[in-house]
Backbone as CSV, one residue per row, in Angstrom:
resi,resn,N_x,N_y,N_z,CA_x,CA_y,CA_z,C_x,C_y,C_z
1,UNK,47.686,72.083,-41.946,47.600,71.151,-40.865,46.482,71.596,-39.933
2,UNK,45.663,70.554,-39.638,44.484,70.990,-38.590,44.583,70.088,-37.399
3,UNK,44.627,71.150,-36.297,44.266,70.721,-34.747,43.008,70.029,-34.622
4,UNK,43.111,69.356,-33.695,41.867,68.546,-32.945,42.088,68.914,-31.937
5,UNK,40.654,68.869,-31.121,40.668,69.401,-29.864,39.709,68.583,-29.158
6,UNK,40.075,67.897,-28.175,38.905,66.656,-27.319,38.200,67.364,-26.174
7,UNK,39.025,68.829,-25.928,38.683,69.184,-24.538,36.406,70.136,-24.937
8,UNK,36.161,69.739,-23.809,34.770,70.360,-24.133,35.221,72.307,-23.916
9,UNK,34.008,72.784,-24.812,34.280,74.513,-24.683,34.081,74.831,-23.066
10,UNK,34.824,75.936,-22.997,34.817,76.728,-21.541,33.111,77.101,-21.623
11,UNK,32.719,77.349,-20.360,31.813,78.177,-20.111,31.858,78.648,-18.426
12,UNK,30.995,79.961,-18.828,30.832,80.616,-18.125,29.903,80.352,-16.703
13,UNK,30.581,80.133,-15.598,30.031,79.620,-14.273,30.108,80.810,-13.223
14,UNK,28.531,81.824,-13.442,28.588,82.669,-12.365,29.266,82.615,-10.765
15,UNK,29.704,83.603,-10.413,30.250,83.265,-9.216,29.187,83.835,-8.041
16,UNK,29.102,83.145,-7.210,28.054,83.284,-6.308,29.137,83.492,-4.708
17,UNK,28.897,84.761,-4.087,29.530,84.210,-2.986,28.669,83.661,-1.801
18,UNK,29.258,82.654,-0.818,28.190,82.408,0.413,27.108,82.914,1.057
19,UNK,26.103,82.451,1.015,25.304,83.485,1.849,25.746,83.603,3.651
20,UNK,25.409,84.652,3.772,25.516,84.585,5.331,25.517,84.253,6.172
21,UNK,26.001,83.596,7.540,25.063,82.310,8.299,24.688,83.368,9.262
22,UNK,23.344,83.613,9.179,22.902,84.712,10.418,21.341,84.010,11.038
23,UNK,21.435,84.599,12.242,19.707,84.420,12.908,19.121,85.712,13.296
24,UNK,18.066,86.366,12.748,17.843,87.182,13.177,15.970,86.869,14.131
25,UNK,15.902,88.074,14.876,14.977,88.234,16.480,14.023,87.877,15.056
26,UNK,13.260,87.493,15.444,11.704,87.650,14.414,11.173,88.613,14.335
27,UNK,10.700,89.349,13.767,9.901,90.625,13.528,8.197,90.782,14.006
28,UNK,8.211,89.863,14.288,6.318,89.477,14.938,6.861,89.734,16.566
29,UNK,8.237,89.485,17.007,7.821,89.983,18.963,8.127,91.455,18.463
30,UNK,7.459,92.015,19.055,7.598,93.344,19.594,8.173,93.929,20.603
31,UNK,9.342,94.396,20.913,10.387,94.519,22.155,9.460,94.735,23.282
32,UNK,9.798,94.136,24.464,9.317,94.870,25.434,10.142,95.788,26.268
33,UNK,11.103,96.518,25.399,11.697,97.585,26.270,13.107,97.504,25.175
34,UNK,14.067,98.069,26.092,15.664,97.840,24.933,15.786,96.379,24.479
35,UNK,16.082,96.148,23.689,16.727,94.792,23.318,18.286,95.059,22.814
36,UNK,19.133,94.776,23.533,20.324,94.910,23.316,21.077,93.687,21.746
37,UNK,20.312,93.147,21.294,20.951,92.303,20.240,18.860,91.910,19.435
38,UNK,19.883,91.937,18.049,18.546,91.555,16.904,18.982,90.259,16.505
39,UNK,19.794,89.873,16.488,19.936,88.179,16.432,22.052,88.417,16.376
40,UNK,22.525,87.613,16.043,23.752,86.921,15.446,24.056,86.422,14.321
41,UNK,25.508,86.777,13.837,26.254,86.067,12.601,27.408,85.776,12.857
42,UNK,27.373,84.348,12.247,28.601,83.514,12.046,29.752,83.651,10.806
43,UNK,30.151,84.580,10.374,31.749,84.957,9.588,31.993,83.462,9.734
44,UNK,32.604,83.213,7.971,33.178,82.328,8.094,34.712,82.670,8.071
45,UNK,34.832,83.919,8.587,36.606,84.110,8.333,36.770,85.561,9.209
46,UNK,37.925,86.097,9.248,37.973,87.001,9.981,38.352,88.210,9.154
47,UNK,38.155,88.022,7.681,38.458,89.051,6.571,37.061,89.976,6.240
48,UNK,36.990,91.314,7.325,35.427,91.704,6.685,35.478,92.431,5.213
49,UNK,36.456,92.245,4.629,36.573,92.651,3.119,35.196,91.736,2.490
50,UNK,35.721,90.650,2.658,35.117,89.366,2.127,33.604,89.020,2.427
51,UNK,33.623,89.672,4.299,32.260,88.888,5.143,31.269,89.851,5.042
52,UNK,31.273,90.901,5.103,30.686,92.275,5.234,29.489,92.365,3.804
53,UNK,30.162,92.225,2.981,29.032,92.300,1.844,27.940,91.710,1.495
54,UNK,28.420,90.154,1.834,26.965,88.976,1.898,26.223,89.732,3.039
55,UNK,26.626,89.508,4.347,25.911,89.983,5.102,24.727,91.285,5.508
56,UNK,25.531,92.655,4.435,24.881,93.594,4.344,23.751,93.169,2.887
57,UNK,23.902,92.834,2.082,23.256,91.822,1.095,21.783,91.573,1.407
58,UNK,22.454,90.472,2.525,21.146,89.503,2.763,20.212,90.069,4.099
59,UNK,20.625,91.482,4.545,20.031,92.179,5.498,18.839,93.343,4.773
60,UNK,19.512,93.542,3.800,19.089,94.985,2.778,17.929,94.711,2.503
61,UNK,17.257,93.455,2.086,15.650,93.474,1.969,14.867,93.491,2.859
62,UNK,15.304,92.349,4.054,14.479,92.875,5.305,15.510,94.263,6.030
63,UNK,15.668,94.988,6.306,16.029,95.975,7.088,16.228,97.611,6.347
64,UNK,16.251,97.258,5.023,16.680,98.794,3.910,17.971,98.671,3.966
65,UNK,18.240,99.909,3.208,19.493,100.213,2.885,20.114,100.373,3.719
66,UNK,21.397,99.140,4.037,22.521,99.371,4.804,23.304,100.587,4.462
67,UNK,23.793,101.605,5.304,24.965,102.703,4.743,25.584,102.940,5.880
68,UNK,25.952,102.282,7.137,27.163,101.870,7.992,27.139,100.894,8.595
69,UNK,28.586,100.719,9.066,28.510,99.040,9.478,29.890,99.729,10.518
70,UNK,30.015,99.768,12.077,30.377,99.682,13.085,30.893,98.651,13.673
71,UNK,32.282,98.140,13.908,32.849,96.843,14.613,33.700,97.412,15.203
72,UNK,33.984,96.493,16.449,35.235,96.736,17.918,36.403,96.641,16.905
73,UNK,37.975,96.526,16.679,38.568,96.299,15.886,39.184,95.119,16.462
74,UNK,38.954,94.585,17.848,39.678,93.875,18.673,40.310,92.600,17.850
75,UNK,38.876,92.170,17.041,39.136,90.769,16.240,39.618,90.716,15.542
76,UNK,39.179,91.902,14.456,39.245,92.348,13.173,41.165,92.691,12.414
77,UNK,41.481,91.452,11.841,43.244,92.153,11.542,42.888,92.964,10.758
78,UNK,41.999,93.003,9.148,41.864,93.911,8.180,40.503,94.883,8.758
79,UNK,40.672,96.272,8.333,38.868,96.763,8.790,39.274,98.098,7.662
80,UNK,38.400,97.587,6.547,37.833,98.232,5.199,37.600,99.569,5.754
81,UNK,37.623,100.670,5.117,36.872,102.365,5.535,36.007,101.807,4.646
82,UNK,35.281,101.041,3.909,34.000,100.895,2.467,34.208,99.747,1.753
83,UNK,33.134,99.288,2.085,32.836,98.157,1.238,31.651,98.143,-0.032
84,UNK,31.827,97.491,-0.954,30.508,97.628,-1.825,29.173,96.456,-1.405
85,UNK,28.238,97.228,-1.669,26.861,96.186,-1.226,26.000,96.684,-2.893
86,UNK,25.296,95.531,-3.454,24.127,95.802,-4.129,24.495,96.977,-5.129
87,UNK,25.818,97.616,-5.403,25.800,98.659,-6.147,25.881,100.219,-5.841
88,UNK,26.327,100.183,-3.811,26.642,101.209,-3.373,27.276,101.172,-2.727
89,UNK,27.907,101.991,-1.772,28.764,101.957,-0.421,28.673,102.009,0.484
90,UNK,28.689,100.875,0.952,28.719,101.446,2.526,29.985,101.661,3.424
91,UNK,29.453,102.485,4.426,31.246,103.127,4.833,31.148,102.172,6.527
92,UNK,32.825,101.828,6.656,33.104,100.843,8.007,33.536,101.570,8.824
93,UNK,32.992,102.010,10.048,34.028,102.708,11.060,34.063,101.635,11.849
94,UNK,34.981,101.836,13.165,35.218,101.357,14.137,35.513,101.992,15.511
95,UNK,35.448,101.453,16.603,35.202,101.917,17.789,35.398,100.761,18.747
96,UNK,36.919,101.759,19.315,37.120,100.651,20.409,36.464,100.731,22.139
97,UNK,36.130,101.521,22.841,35.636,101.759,23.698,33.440,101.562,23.460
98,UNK,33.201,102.617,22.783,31.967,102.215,22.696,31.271,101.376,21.852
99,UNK,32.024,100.382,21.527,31.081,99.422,20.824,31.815,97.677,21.452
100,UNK,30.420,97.271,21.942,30.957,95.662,22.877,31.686,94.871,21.722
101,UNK,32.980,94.819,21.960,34.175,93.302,20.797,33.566,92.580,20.350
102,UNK,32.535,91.803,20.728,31.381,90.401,20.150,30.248,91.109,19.555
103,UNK,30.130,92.489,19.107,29.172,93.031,18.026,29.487,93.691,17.121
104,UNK,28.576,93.754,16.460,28.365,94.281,15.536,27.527,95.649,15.214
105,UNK,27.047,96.349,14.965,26.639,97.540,14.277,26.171,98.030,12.948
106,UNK,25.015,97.639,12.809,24.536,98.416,10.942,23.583,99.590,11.479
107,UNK,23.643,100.361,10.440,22.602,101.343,10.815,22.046,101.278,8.704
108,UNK,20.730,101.739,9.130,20.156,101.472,7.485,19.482,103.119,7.674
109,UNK,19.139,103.705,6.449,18.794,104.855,6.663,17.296,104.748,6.753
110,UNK,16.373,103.879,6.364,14.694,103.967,7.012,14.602,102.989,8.423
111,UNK,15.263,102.456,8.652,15.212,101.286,9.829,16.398,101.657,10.679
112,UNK,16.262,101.974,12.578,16.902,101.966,13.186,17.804,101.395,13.208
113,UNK,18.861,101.505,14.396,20.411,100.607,14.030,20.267,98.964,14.297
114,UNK,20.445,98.082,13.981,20.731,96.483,13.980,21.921,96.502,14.754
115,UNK,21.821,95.671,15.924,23.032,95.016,16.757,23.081,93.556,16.434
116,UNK,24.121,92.811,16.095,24.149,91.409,15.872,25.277,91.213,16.961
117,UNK,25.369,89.943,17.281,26.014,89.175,18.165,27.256,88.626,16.919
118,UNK,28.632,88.781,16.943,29.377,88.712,16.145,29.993,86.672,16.741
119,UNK,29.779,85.767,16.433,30.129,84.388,16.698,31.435,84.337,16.318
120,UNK,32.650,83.758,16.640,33.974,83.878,15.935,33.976,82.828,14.761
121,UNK,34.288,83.039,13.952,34.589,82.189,12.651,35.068,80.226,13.024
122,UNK,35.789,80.572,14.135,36.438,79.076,14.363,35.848,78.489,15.299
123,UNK,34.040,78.883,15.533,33.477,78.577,17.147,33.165,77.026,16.401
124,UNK,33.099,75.677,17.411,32.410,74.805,16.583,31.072,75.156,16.755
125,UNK,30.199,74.140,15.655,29.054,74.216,15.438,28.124,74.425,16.553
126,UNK,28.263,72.795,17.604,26.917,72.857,18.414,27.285,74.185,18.949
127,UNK,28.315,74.724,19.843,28.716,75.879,20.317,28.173,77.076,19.595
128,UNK,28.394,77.438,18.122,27.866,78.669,17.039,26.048,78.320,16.973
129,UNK,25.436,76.940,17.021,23.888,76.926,17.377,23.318,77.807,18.531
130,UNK,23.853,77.093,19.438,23.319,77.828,21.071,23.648,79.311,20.764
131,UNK,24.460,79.805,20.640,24.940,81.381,20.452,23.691,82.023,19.334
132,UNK,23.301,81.267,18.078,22.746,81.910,17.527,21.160,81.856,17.855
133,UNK,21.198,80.517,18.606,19.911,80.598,18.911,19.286,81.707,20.067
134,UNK,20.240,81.831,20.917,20.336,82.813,22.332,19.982,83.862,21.921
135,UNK,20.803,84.252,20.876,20.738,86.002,20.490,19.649,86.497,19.328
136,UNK,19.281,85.137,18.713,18.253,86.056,18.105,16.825,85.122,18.902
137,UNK,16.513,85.028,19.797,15.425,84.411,20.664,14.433,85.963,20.802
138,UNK,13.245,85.368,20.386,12.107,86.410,20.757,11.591,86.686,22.309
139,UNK,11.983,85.446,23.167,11.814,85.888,24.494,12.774,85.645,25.096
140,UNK,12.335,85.782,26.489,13.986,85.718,27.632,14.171,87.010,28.128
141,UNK,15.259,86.668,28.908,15.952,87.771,28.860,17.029,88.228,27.941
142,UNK,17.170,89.640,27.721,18.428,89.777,26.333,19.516,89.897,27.262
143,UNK,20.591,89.157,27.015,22.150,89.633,26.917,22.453,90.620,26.273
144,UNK,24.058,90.898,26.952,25.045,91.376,25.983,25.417,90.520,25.135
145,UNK,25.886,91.383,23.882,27.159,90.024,23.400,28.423,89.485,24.143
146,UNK,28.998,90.782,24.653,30.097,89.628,25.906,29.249,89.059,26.800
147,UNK,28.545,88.995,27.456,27.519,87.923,28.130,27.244,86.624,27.818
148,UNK,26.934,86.713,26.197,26.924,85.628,25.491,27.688,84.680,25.622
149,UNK,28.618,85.663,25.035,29.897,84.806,24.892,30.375,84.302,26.186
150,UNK,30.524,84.787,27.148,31.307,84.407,28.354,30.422,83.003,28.871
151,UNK,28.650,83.133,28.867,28.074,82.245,29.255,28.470,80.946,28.319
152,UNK,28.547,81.158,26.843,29.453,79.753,26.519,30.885,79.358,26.807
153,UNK,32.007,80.106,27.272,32.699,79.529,28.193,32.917,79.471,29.534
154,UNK,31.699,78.192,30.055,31.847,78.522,31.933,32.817,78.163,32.439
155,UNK,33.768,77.467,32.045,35.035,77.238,32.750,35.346,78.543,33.083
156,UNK,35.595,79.700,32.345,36.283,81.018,32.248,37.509,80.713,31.736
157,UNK,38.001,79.539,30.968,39.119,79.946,30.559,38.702,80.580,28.694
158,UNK,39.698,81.608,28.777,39.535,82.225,27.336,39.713,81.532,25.861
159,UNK,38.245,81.506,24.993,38.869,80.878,23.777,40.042,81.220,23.120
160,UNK,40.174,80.503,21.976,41.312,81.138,20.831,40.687,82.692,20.353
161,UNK,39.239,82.836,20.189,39.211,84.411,20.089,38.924,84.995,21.069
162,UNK,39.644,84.631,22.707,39.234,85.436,23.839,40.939,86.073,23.776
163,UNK,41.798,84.840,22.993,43.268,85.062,23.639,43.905,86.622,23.602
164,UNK,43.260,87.357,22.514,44.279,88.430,22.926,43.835,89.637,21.527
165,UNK,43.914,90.491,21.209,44.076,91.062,20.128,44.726,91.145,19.328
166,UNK,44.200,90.665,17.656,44.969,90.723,16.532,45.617,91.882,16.221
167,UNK,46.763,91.977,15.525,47.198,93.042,14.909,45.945,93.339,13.816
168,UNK,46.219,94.750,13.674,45.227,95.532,12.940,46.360,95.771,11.236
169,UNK,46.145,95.393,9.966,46.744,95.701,8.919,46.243,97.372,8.138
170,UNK,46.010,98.250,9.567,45.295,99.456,8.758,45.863,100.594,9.134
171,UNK,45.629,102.000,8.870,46.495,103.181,9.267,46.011,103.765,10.779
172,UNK,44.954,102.926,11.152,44.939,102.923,12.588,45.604,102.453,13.736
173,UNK,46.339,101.328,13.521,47.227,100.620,14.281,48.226,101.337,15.329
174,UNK,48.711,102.420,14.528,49.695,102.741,15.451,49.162,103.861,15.893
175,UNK,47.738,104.076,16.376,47.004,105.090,17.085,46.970,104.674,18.465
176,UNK,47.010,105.261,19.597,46.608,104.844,20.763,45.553,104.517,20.845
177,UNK,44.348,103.570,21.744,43.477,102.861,21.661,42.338,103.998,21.982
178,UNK,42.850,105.065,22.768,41.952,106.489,22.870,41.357,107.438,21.286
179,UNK,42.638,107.099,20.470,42.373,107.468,19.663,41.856,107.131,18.084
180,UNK,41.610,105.661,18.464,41.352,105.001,17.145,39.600,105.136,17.057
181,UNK,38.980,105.360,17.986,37.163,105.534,17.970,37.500,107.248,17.065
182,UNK,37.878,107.975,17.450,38.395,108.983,17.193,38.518,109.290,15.588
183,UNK,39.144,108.387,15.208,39.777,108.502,13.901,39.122,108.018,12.913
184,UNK,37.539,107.549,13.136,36.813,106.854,11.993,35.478,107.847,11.770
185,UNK,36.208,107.780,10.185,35.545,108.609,9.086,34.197,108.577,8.644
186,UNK,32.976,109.020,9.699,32.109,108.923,8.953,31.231,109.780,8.159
């Protein structure tokens, strides 16, 4: 007895993940002094398992080899000790006191450290434009990233990611907040 089969053969459909939504400062101004932010990225989620890799990815040709990546944990429920990029590791610390909640942190080993302006995943659009346009602008004056952020809500009342701090799903959690900058492995 012989089967028939109508269905067409499987094939193989590389998986591609998102690219990044980032703006970075242009590389033609030349600082005129500190610049506290090199542009901004928009996460489309609040999982840096997931967000962290495109991003270090699509940084690695213009900037070198990413090999840390620094975030507040404020936002962050999951925060990786290592993620993979391109076929290596890079390692995640965190820091709650010295590093501003709305940034970010790469350091590459031939290129000084990169500050990005961290946008929350659920900002709407026109709102995530202005932000990205602000922070990676070649002139002006530079902000902070809480600056940023606060200047897009002038009411002052707090967004959904102003409301409060996520639980953390990591073995830092039940550290006192003195001691969680403390406790990352680099």
């Amino acid at each position: 007895m012989s089967a028939t089969d109508d269905r067409s053969p499987l094939s193989a459909i590389p998986f591609t993940t998102p690219t990044a939504r980032l703006a970075l400062r242009p590389m033609s101004c030349p600082p005129a002094g500190h610049i506290e932010l090199d542009g901004a990225w928009w996460p489309r989620s609040r999982d840096l398992t997931q967000e962290l890799p495109p991003l270090a990815g699509v940084l690695e040709p213009l900037w070198g080899r990413i090999t840390r990546i620094a975030v507040n944990p404020r936002y962050w429920p999951i925060l990786p000790h290592r993620i993979f990029v391109n076929g290596h590791v890079v390692k995640v610390g965190w820091f709650t006191s010295e590093l501003d909640p709305h940034k970010i942190l790469l350091l590459s080993g031939t290129a000084g450290p990169w500050d990005l302006l961290v946008i929350p995943p659920e900002t709407a659009d026109p709102s995530a434009a202005r932000l990205l346009t602000a922070a990676s602008a070649g002139t002006g004056p530079h902000s902070t990233a809480s600056a940023l952020m606060a200047a897009e809500q002038p009411d002052g009342t707090p967004s959904s990611y102003e409301a409060g701090p996520l639980r953390r799903a990591d073995d830092a959690a039940a550290l006192p907040a003195a001691a969680v900058s403390a406790a990352v492995a680099w």
